[in-house]
């Protein structure tokens, strides 16, 4: 792949010292199998790109250079750039952002979220051939992953495919997924959390004939809502991992909630039905979403598209990476009335608040997410369809391993998150991570509770975190004992799966019951929330394509810390 115009203005400004240097070349990076936790102690980072000029980073070029073959239906150029966005009143915030251009195909396939740092919304149809040329204008390596899409491994954004600043990577694939709310984000190893945090994420909305026939709200009545939490310094700049090692181990929790990249937004609606597409694009925060007045949520879709029929929930859990499509009917609400989408209290994470610092906005507390104001009369009357879609469930008896589930146990070992005792290795695959293409398997994720030792030691080795890193204050108080009662949103690349069942250890049942009524397991999923002490069994239809795919925790700090592995699809 040719190096693009080597130096762009974006990578020349900024303050080089402030940033975590990516000094190694991509080749070294590929050689660094098993990058341990030690390499990831970033301390409090502030966004001051770049670390190095793009031209200083040696480039090995992409691992695979797919040939540009057919004429795509939709051909898009996407760049990751540094820019500014008006997130809060006052000084604009320095962010990273995807900027897109349609080279071929319907210009309406790319839509901006006005004024937002979030990437363009890509709209495409099932069956279309999509080409995306990604150019990395950052001064650190990156690669795009299409979250939820079933694509060949070389199109999936494996960290081994990451390209250096100035370089490009071309994707080309046919969209085979059902209509639904998908998204894209960076996936370089060790820097996914940082890059998503500073703004790199976009939605990919797929339509198909079945969805078109369902009679759902479209156009301005079909609204994407990306929920993220962020922490800002006094100058409105983003602060990442202000509590150093604690944030890295537990997952980042921001102090403010942003929706579509904006703080304190009010969504104004007409008196009619809407489709609200919610994505939890946060790094580590889990939401328990509910309307302030107790109105139930009407769920019409999950990660992998529409449910067969709508289900009602008093609240819905949404963990990082998950999506939920809601039917929200405001037709019987008076003009001028307001509703608030709130986070409701939930338990099961007490231990996460025992570490040195207390988050300003603790996970599982009560807070507002989005205010909705009914502002005008509606234009049309839409009724909730009784049938939304049809599909056959995967069945346990279809699984090639129905009697011996493939078990992946998530546990903390020596201050690092592990899967079956292992951490991420760039091209490492263990014998229990080899599967056969196109088969159905039972996968079982187990969230193993245990004692997290060596806190004192950890605190010393994490060195200079604390004061001076911006945003954090009052940390380092007291020496915590912490159990690893953490939830893990587990995500599998290259597939959509179904949840077969869940079990929870009796001593953790009380916490689990504060969220369990909000788990929507009726449809297709690619990310599943696994609470402390929980065991989740999935029926997974494995990819037809052979090669390496990833499975990992979508708490991005956990992912960057090694809670990720390859699985290998064999013919
Ligand atoms: Cu959305 Cu591998 O992640
Ligand atoms: Cu993914
Ligand atoms: Cu996790």
Coordinates of C-alpha atoms and ligand atoms in Angstrom, one line a residue:
X1 CA 0.0 0.0 0.0
X2 CA 1.6 3.3 -0.9
X3 CA 2.5 5.8 1.8
X4 CA 0.1 8.6 1.5
X5 CA 1.3 12.2 1.5
X6 CA 3.8 11.6 4.2
X7 CA 3.2 14.6 6.4
X8 CA -0.1 16.2 7.0
X9 CA -0.5 19.4 9.0
X10 CA -2.4 17.5 11.6
X11 CA 0.5 15.5 12.8
X12 CA 2.8 18.5 13.0
X13 CA 1.2 20.5 15.7
X14 CA 0.7 19.7 19.3
X15 CA 3.0 19.0 22.2
X16 CA 5.1 15.9 21.6
X17 CA 6.1 15.3 25.3
X18 CA 2.5 14.9 26.5
X19 CA 1.8 11.8 24.6
X20 CA 2.6 8.2 25.1
X21 CA 5.2 7.5 22.5
X22 CA 4.7 4.7 20.1
X23 CA 8.4 4.3 19.4
X24 CA 8.3 0.8 18.1
X25 CA 7.7 0.1 14.5
X26 CA 4.9 -2.0 13.3
X27 CA 7.2 -4.9 12.7
X28 CA 8.6 -4.7 16.2
X29 CA 5.0 -4.5 17.4
X30 CA 4.1 -7.7 15.6
X31 CA 7.1 -9.3 17.2
X32 CA 6.0 -8.3 20.6
X33 CA 3.9 -11.2 21.3
X34 CA 2.3 -11.1 24.7
X35 CA 2.7 -7.4 25.4
X36 CA 2.2 -7.4 29.1
X37 CA 0.5 -5.1 31.4
X38 CA 3.6 -3.3 32.3
X39 CA 3.8 -1.8 28.8
X40 CA 0.3 -0.3 29.3
X41 CA 0.7 1.8 32.4
X42 CA -0.1 5.0 30.7
X43 CA -0.8 7.2 33.6
X44 CA -3.0 10.2 33.1
X45 CA -3.0 11.0 29.4
X46 CA -4.2 14.2 27.9
X47 CA -4.8 14.5 24.3
X48 CA -1.9 16.4 22.9
X49 CA -1.1 14.6 19.7
X50 CA 1.2 13.9 18.2
X51 CA 3.9 11.8 19.9
X52 CA 6.0 11.6 16.8
X53 CA 5.7 12.8 13.3
X54 CA 4.1 10.2 11.0
X55 CA 7.3 10.4 8.9
X56 CA 9.4 9.2 11.9
X57 CA 7.5 6.0 12.3
X58 CA 9.0 3.3 10.2
X59 CA 6.4 1.5 8.2
X60 CA 6.3 -2.1 7.2
X61 CA 3.1 -1.7 5.2
X62 CA 0.0 -3.7 5.7
X63 CA 0.3 -7.4 6.3
X64 CA -2.2 -8.1 3.6
X65 CA -2.8 -5.9 0.6
X66 CA -6.2 -7.0 -0.8
X67 CA -6.5 -6.4 -4.5
X68 CA -9.0 -3.9 -5.5
X69 CA -11.3 -6.2 -7.5
X70 CA -14.8 -5.6 -8.6
X71 CA -16.6 -2.3 -8.8
X72 CA -18.0 -1.7 -5.3
X73 CA -21.5 -0.3 -4.9
X74 CA -20.2 2.0 -2.3
X75 CA -16.6 3.3 -2.2
X76 CA -15.6 5.5 0.7
X77 CA -12.5 7.2 1.8
X78 CA -12.1 7.4 5.6
X79 CA -9.3 9.3 7.4
X80 CA -8.5 9.4 11.0
X81 CA -7.4 12.9 11.8
X82 CA -6.8 15.2 14.6
X83 CA -9.3 18.1 14.8
X84 CA -11.4 20.1 17.2
X85 CA -15.0 19.8 18.3
X86 CA -17.3 22.0 20.3
X87 CA -18.2 19.6 23.0
X88 CA -18.6 22.0 26.0
X89 CA -19.2 25.7 26.0
X90 CA -16.0 27.7 25.6
X91 CA -12.7 26.3 24.4
X92 CA -13.1 23.6 21.7
X93 CA -11.8 20.1 22.6
X94 CA -9.0 18.5 20.7
X95 CA -10.2 15.2 19.4
X96 CA -9.4 12.5 16.9
X97 CA -12.1 11.9 14.4
X98 CA -13.0 9.9 11.3
X99 CA -13.6 12.1 8.2
X100 CA -15.3 10.4 5.3
X101 CA -16.0 11.0 1.6
X102 CA -18.1 9.0 -0.9
X103 CA -16.0 8.2 -3.9
X104 CA -18.6 6.2 -5.6
X105 CA -22.3 5.4 -4.8
X106 CA -25.1 7.2 -3.2
X107 CA -23.8 10.4 -1.5
X108 CA -26.5 10.0 1.2
X109 CA -24.6 6.9 2.3
X110 CA -22.5 9.1 4.5
X111 CA -24.1 11.3 7.1
X112 CA -22.5 13.6 9.6
X113 CA -23.7 13.8 13.2
X114 CA -23.7 17.6 13.2
X115 CA -21.0 19.2 15.2
X116 CA -19.9 15.8 16.6
X117 CA -16.4 14.3 16.8
X118 CA -18.0 11.0 16.1
X119 CA -17.3 9.5 12.7
X120 CA -19.8 9.7 9.9
X121 CA -22.8 7.4 9.9
X122 CA -22.4 5.0 7.1
X123 CA -25.7 3.7 5.6
X124 CA -25.5 0.6 3.4
X125 CA -27.7 -2.2 2.2
X126 CA -27.3 -5.9 2.8
X127 CA -25.8 -7.4 -0.3
X128 CA -23.9 -4.3 -1.3
X129 CA -20.2 -4.5 -1.9
X130 CA -18.4 -1.9 0.2
X131 CA -14.9 -0.6 -0.3
X132 CA -13.4 1.7 2.3
X133 CA -9.9 3.1 2.0
X134 CA -8.7 4.0 5.4
X135 CA -5.9 6.5 5.8
X136 CA -4.3 7.0 9.1
X137 CA -3.4 10.6 9.7
X138 CA -2.5 10.1 13.3
X139 CA 1.0 9.7 14.6
X140 CA 0.4 6.3 16.0
X141 CA -0.7 3.2 14.3
X142 CA -4.3 2.4 13.8
X143 CA -6.7 0.1 11.9
X144 CA -10.5 0.0 11.6
X145 CA -12.7 -2.9 12.9
X146 CA -16.3 -3.3 11.7
X147 CA -18.0 -4.3 14.9
X148 CA -20.7 -6.9 14.4
X149 CA -20.0 -7.5 10.7
X150 CA -19.2 -10.9 9.3
X151 CA -16.3 -10.3 7.0
X152 CA -13.1 -12.2 6.0
X153 CA -10.3 -12.0 8.6
X154 CA -8.2 -9.6 6.5
X155 CA -11.1 -7.2 6.4
X156 CA -11.8 -7.4 10.2
X157 CA -9.2 -5.0 11.5
X158 CA -7.0 -7.4 13.5
X159 CA -4.3 -5.4 15.4
X160 CA -1.7 -7.2 13.3
X161 CA -3.0 -5.3 10.3
X162 CA -2.5 -1.9 11.9
X163 CA -1.0 0.8 9.7
X164 CA 1.4 3.5 10.7
X165 CA 0.6 7.2 10.5
X166 CA 0.5 8.3 6.8
X167 CA -0.4 4.8 5.6
X168 CA -3.6 3.4 4.2
X169 CA -5.5 0.1 4.3
X170 CA -8.1 -0.9 1.9
X171 CA -11.2 -2.9 2.9
X172 CA -13.5 -4.5 0.5
X173 CA -16.3 -6.9 1.4
X174 CA -19.9 -7.8 0.7
X175 CA -22.4 -6.9 3.4
X176 CA -24.0 -10.2 4.5
X177 CA -25.3 -9.1 7.9
X178 CA -29.0 -8.6 8.7
X179 CA -30.3 -5.0 8.8
X180 CA -29.3 -3.4 12.1
X181 CA -27.1 -1.0 14.0
X182 CA -23.4 -1.8 13.7
X183 CA -20.4 0.4 14.3
X184 CA -16.7 0.8 13.5
X185 CA -13.8 1.8 15.7
X186 CA -10.0 1.4 15.8
X187 CA -8.4 -1.8 16.9
X188 CA -4.6 -1.4 17.3
X189 CA -3.3 -3.4 20.1
X190 CA -2.9 -1.5 23.4
X191 CA -4.3 1.7 22.0
X192 CA -7.9 0.8 21.2
X193 CA -9.2 2.4 24.4
X194 CA -7.2 5.6 23.8
X195 CA -8.2 6.0 20.2
X196 CA -11.9 5.4 20.8
X197 CA -11.8 7.7 23.8
X198 CA -10.4 10.6 21.8
X199 CA -13.2 10.3 19.3
X200 CA -12.7 7.5 16.8
X201 CA -16.0 5.7 16.4
X202 CA -18.8 5.7 13.9
X203 CA -22.1 4.0 13.2
X204 CA -22.7 1.6 10.3
X205 CA -26.4 1.2 9.7
X206 CA -27.5 -1.6 7.5
X207 CA -30.9 -2.0 5.9
X208 CA -32.5 -4.8 4.0
X209 CA -35.9 -5.6 2.4
X210 CA -37.2 -7.4 5.5
X211 CA -36.6 -4.3 7.6
X212 CA -38.1 -2.1 4.9
X213 CA -41.3 -4.2 5.0
X214 CA -41.6 -3.9 8.8
X215 CA -42.9 -0.4 8.7
X216 CA -40.5 1.2 11.2
X217 CA -39.8 5.0 11.6
X218 CA -37.3 6.2 9.0
X219 CA -35.5 9.4 8.1
X220 CA -35.6 12.0 10.8
X221 CA -37.6 9.6 13.0
X222 CA -34.8 7.1 13.1
X223 CA -32.2 8.5 15.5
X224 CA -28.9 7.1 16.5
X225 CA -27.8 7.8 20.0
X226 CA -24.2 7.0 20.9
X227 CA -23.7 7.1 24.7
X228 CA -20.2 7.8 26.0
X229 CA -18.6 9.1 29.2
X230 CA -15.7 11.5 29.2
X231 CA -13.6 13.5 31.6
X232 CA -12.5 17.0 30.8
X233 CA -9.9 19.2 32.4
X234 CA -10.4 22.9 33.2
X235 CA -9.6 23.8 29.6
X236 CA -12.2 21.5 28.1
X237 CA -9.6 19.0 27.0
X238 CA -10.2 15.2 27.3
X239 CA -8.4 13.4 30.1
X240 CA -7.8 9.7 29.8
X241 CA -6.9 7.3 32.6
X242 CA -6.5 10.1 35.2
X243 CA -6.1 7.4 37.9
X244 CA -3.4 5.4 36.0
X245 CA -3.3 1.8 36.9
X246 CA -6.6 1.8 38.7
X247 CA -8.4 3.0 35.5
X248 CA -6.4 0.5 33.4
X249 CA -7.4 -2.4 35.6
X250 CA -11.0 -1.5 36.2
X251 CA -11.9 0.3 33.0
X252 CA -12.2 4.0 32.5
X253 CA -15.2 5.8 34.0
X254 CA -15.7 9.4 32.9
X255 CA -17.3 12.2 34.8
X256 CA -19.8 13.3 32.2
X257 CA -22.2 11.6 29.9
X258 CA -22.1 12.6 26.2
X259 CA -24.7 11.7 23.7
X260 CA -23.5 11.8 20.1
X261 CA -20.4 13.6 21.2
X262 CA -22.2 16.4 23.0
X263 CA -22.8 17.2 26.6
X264 CA -26.2 18.1 28.1
X265 CA -28.1 17.6 25.0
X266 CA -31.9 17.7 24.7
X267 CA -33.5 15.7 21.9
X268 CA -36.5 17.4 20.6
X269 CA -39.2 15.1 19.1
X270 CA -42.6 15.2 17.4
X271 CA -45.7 13.5 18.8
X272 CA -45.1 10.2 17.0
X273 CA -43.2 7.0 17.1
X274 CA -39.4 7.0 16.8
X275 CA -36.7 4.4 16.3
X276 CA -33.9 5.2 18.7
X277 CA -30.7 3.3 18.0
X278 CA -28.6 3.2 21.1
X279 CA -24.9 2.3 21.1
X280 CA -22.9 2.2 24.2
X281 CA -19.6 3.6 22.8
X282 CA -18.1 4.0 26.2
X283 CA -14.8 2.5 27.1
X284 CA -15.8 0.9 30.4
X285 CA -19.1 2.1 31.6
X286 CA -22.2 -0.1 31.7
X287 CA -25.7 1.5 31.6
X288 CA -29.0 0.5 33.1
X289 CA -31.3 2.6 30.9
X290 CA -34.8 3.5 31.9
X291 CA -37.3 6.4 31.5
X292 CA -37.6 8.7 34.5
X293 CA -41.3 8.2 34.8
X294 CA -41.2 4.4 34.7
X295 CA -42.5 4.1 31.1
X296 CA -41.3 0.7 29.9
X297 CA -38.7 0.5 27.1
X298 CA -39.9 -1.2 23.9
X299 CA -37.0 -3.1 22.4
X300 CA -37.2 -3.9 18.7
X301 CA -33.6 -4.9 18.0
X302 CA -30.2 -5.8 19.5
X303 CA -26.7 -6.1 18.2
X304 CA -27.4 -8.3 15.2
X305 CA -30.7 -6.6 14.0
X306 CA -34.4 -6.8 14.6
X307 CA -36.0 -9.1 17.1
X308 CA -38.9 -11.3 15.8
X309 CA -41.2 -9.2 17.9
X310 CA -40.8 -6.3 20.3
X311 CA -40.2 -7.0 23.9
X312 CA -40.9 -4.7 26.9
X313 CA -38.5 -4.0 29.7
X314 CA -38.7 -1.7 32.7
X315 CA -35.0 -1.1 32.0
X316 CA -32.4 -2.3 29.6
X317 CA -28.7 -3.1 30.3
X318 CA -26.3 -1.8 27.7
X319 CA -22.6 -2.6 28.2
X320 CA -19.7 -1.3 26.1
X321 CA -20.1 -2.3 22.4
X322 CA -23.7 -3.4 22.7
X323 CA -26.6 -1.8 20.7
X324 CA -30.3 -1.7 21.3
X325 CA -33.0 -0.4 19.1
X326 CA -36.0 1.1 20.8
X327 CA -39.5 1.9 19.6
X328 CA -40.3 5.2 21.4
X329 CA -43.8 6.5 20.9
X330 CA -44.4 10.0 21.9
X331 CA -47.8 10.4 20.3
X332 CA -49.7 10.5 23.5
X333 CA -47.4 13.0 25.1
X334 CA -48.4 16.6 25.2
X335 CA -46.4 19.2 23.3
X336 CA -44.0 20.7 25.9
X337 CA -43.7 17.6 28.0
X338 CA -40.3 16.1 28.8
X339 CA -38.9 12.7 29.6
X340 CA -35.5 11.8 30.7
X341 CA -33.6 8.7 29.8
X342 CA -31.8 7.9 33.0
X343 CA -29.2 5.5 34.4
X344 CA -30.8 3.5 37.2
X345 CA -29.0 2.2 40.2
X346 CA -27.6 -1.3 40.1
X347 CA -25.3 -3.4 42.3
X348 CA -22.6 -5.9 41.8
X349 CA -19.7 -3.5 41.5
X350 CA -19.2 -2.4 45.1
X351 CA -15.6 -3.5 45.1
X352 CA -14.7 -1.4 42.1
X353 CA -15.3 1.7 44.2
X354 CA -12.9 0.6 47.0
X355 CA -9.8 1.5 45.2
X356 CA -7.9 4.7 45.9
X357 CA -10.1 7.1 44.1
X358 CA -13.8 7.3 43.9
X359 CA -15.3 8.0 40.5
X360 CA -17.2 11.3 40.4
X361 CA -20.0 9.5 38.6
X362 CA -19.9 5.9 40.0
X363 CA -21.0 3.1 37.8
X364 CA -24.4 1.8 38.9
X365 CA -25.5 5.2 40.3
X366 CA -28.5 7.3 39.4
X367 CA -27.9 10.0 36.8
X368 CA -29.4 11.6 33.7
X369 CA -28.4 10.5 30.2
X370 CA -30.6 12.3 27.8
X371 CA -33.5 14.7 28.1
X372 CA -36.2 14.4 25.5
X373 CA -38.7 17.2 24.8
X374 CA -41.9 16.8 22.8
X375 CA -41.9 19.9 20.7
X376 CA -44.3 19.6 17.8
X377 CA -47.2 17.6 16.5
X378 CA -46.5 14.4 14.6
X379 CA -46.8 13.9 10.9
X380 CA -47.9 10.3 10.7
X381 CA -49.3 7.6 12.9
X382 CA -47.1 4.5 13.1
X383 CA -48.2 1.5 15.0
X384 CA -45.7 -0.9 16.5
X385 CA -45.6 -3.9 14.0
X386 CA -46.5 -7.2 15.6
X387 CA -43.9 -9.0 13.5
X388 CA -40.5 -7.3 13.0
X389 CA -38.5 -10.0 11.4
X390 CA -38.2 -13.8 11.1
X391 CA -35.2 -16.1 11.7
X392 CA -34.6 -19.5 13.0
X393 CA -32.9 -19.9 16.3
X394 CA -29.7 -21.9 16.5
X395 CA -30.3 -25.0 18.5
X396 CA -28.2 -26.8 21.0
X397 CA -28.5 -30.1 19.1
X398 CA -27.0 -28.4 16.0
X399 CA -23.8 -27.6 17.9
X400 CA -20.9 -29.8 17.1
X401 CA -19.8 -29.7 20.7
X402 CA -23.2 -29.8 22.4
X403 CA -21.9 -32.2 25.0
X404 CA -18.6 -30.4 25.7
X405 CA -18.9 -26.6 25.6
X406 CA -15.8 -24.7 24.8
X407 CA -15.2 -22.9 28.0
X408 CA -13.4 -19.6 28.4
X409 CA -12.7 -18.5 32.0
X410 CA -12.0 -14.9 32.7
X411 CA -9.9 -14.3 35.7
X412 CA -7.4 -11.9 37.2
X413 CA -3.9 -13.5 37.5
X414 CA -0.8 -11.6 38.7
X415 CA -2.6 -8.3 38.2
X416 CA -3.6 -9.0 34.6
X417 CA -6.8 -10.1 33.1
X418 CA -6.6 -13.5 31.5
X419 CA -8.7 -15.9 29.4
X420 CA -8.1 -19.5 30.4
X421 CA -4.9 -18.3 32.0
X422 CA -3.6 -16.5 28.9
X423 CA -3.2 -13.0 27.7
X424 CA -3.4 -11.6 24.2
X425 CA -0.6 -12.7 21.8
X426 CA -0.5 -11.1 18.4
X427 CA -0.7 -14.3 16.4
X428 CA -0.9 -16.8 19.2
X429 CA -3.6 -19.5 19.1
X430 CA -4.0 -22.2 21.7
X431 CA -5.3 -25.7 20.9
X432 CA -8.7 -24.9 22.5
X433 CA -9.0 -21.8 20.2
X434 CA -9.2 -23.7 17.0
X435 CA -12.6 -24.1 15.4
X436 CA -14.1 -25.5 12.2
X437 CA -15.4 -23.1 9.6
X438 CA -19.2 -22.7 9.4
X439 CA -20.0 -25.0 12.3
X440 CA -22.3 -24.1 15.3
X441 CA -20.6 -24.4 18.7
X442 CA -21.5 -23.8 22.3
X443 CA -19.2 -21.3 23.9
X444 CA -19.3 -20.7 27.6
X445 CA -17.8 -17.6 29.2
X446 CA -17.2 -17.9 32.9
X447 CA -16.6 -14.8 35.1
X448 CA -14.5 -16.3 37.8
X449 CA -14.5 -14.3 41.0
X450 CA -11.3 -14.2 43.1
X451 CA -9.1 -12.2 45.2
X452 CA -6.9 -9.6 43.6
X453 CA -3.7 -9.6 45.5
X454 CA -0.6 -7.4 45.6
X455 CA -2.3 -4.1 45.8
X456 CA 0.5 -2.5 47.7
X457 CA 3.0 -3.7 45.2
X458 CA 0.9 -2.5 42.3
X459 CA 0.5 0.9 43.7
X460 CA 4.2 1.4 44.0
X461 CA 5.0 0.1 40.6
X462 CA 2.4 2.4 39.0
X463 CA 4.7 5.2 39.9
X464 CA 3.8 8.7 39.0
X465 CA 0.1 8.4 38.6
X466 CA -1.9 10.9 40.6
X467 CA -1.4 14.6 40.9
X468 CA -0.2 16.4 37.8
X469 CA -2.0 14.2 35.3
X470 CA -5.0 16.4 35.1
X471 CA -8.5 15.7 36.1
X472 CA -7.8 13.4 38.9
X473 CA -7.8 14.5 42.5
X474 CA -7.9 12.9 45.9
X475 CA -6.7 9.5 44.7
X476 CA -4.2 7.4 46.5
X477 CA -6.2 7.5 49.7
X478 CA -6.1 4.3 51.6
X479 CA -4.9 0.9 50.6
X480 CA -7.8 -1.1 49.2
X481 CA -8.5 -4.7 49.2
X482 CA -10.3 -5.4 46.1
X483 CA -12.0 -8.5 44.8
X484 CA -12.2 -8.8 41.1
X485 CA -16.0 -8.5 41.0
X486 CA -16.1 -7.0 37.6
X487 CA -18.5 -7.4 34.7
X488 CA -17.0 -8.2 31.3
X489 CA -18.9 -7.5 28.1
X490 CA -17.6 -10.3 26.0
X491 CA -17.4 -9.8 22.2
X492 CA -16.7 -12.2 19.4
X493 CA -15.5 -11.0 16.0
X494 CA -16.7 -12.4 12.7
X495 CA -20.0 -13.8 14.1
X496 CA -23.4 -13.1 15.4
X497 CA -24.5 -15.5 18.2
X498 CA -27.5 -16.3 20.4
X499 CA -27.5 -16.5 24.2
X500 CA -28.4 -20.1 25.2
X501 CA -28.6 -19.6 29.0
X502 CA -27.1 -17.8 32.0
X503 CA -26.1 -19.0 35.5
X504 CA -24.9 -17.0 38.4
X505 CA -23.1 -18.1 41.6
X506 CA -25.5 -18.0 44.5
X507 CA -23.4 -15.6 46.5
X508 CA -23.5 -13.1 43.7
X509 CA -27.1 -13.5 42.8
X510 CA -28.3 -10.5 44.7
X511 CA -26.2 -8.1 42.6
X512 CA -27.1 -9.9 39.4
X513 CA -30.8 -9.5 40.1
X514 CA -30.4 -5.7 40.0
X515 CA -29.6 -6.0 36.3
X516 CA -31.0 -9.3 35.1
X517 CA -34.5 -8.1 34.0
X518 CA -32.7 -5.7 31.6
X519 CA -30.8 -8.3 29.7
X520 CA -32.3 -8.7 26.2
X521 CA -31.2 -12.2 25.0
X522 CA -34.0 -12.7 22.5
X523 CA -32.1 -11.9 19.3
X524 CA -28.8 -11.9 17.6
X525 CA -25.8 -10.6 19.6
X526 CA -22.1 -10.0 19.1
X527 CA -21.4 -8.7 22.6
X528 CA -22.8 -10.1 25.8
X529 CA -22.7 -8.7 29.3
X530 CA -21.3 -11.1 31.8
X531 CA -21.8 -10.0 35.4
X532 CA -19.6 -10.9 38.3
X533 CA -20.0 -14.6 39.1
X534 CA -21.9 -15.3 36.0
X535 CA -21.6 -18.0 33.4
X536 CA -23.1 -17.3 30.0
X537 CA -23.5 -20.0 27.3
X538 CA -23.8 -19.0 23.7
X539 CA -24.6 -20.7 20.5
X540 CA -22.1 -19.4 17.9
X541 CA -22.3 -19.8 14.2
X542 CA -18.6 -19.7 13.3
X543 CA -17.3 -17.8 10.3
X544 CA -17.1 -19.5 6.9
X545 CA -13.8 -17.7 6.2
X546 CA -10.7 -19.3 7.5
X547 CA -8.1 -17.4 9.5
X548 CA -7.6 -15.5 12.7
X549 CA -10.4 -13.6 14.5
X550 CA -10.5 -12.1 17.9
X551 CA -12.7 -12.6 21.0
X552 CA -12.2 -10.2 23.8
X553 CA -13.7 -8.1 26.6
X554 CA -15.2 -4.9 25.2
X555 CA -14.2 -3.0 28.3
X556 CA -11.5 -1.3 26.2
X557 CA -9.1 -1.0 29.1
X558 CA -9.4 -4.7 29.7
X559 CA -9.0 -5.4 26.0
X560 CA -5.9 -3.2 25.8
X561 CA -4.6 -4.9 29.0
X562 CA -4.7 -8.3 27.3
X563 CA -8.2 -9.6 27.9
X564 CA -8.3 -10.7 24.2
X565 CA -7.3 -13.8 22.3
X566 CA -7.4 -15.1 18.8
X567 CA -9.4 -17.9 17.6
X568 CA -8.5 -19.7 14.4
X569 CA -11.0 -20.9 11.9
X570 CA -9.8 -23.9 10.0
X571 CA -11.4 -25.4 6.8
Ligands
LIG1 CU1 -15.9 -3.5 18.9 CU2 -12.9 -6.1 18.8 O1 -14.3 -4.8 19.0
LIG2 CU1 -16.0 -6.5 16.9
LIG3 CU1 -13.5 -7.1 31.0

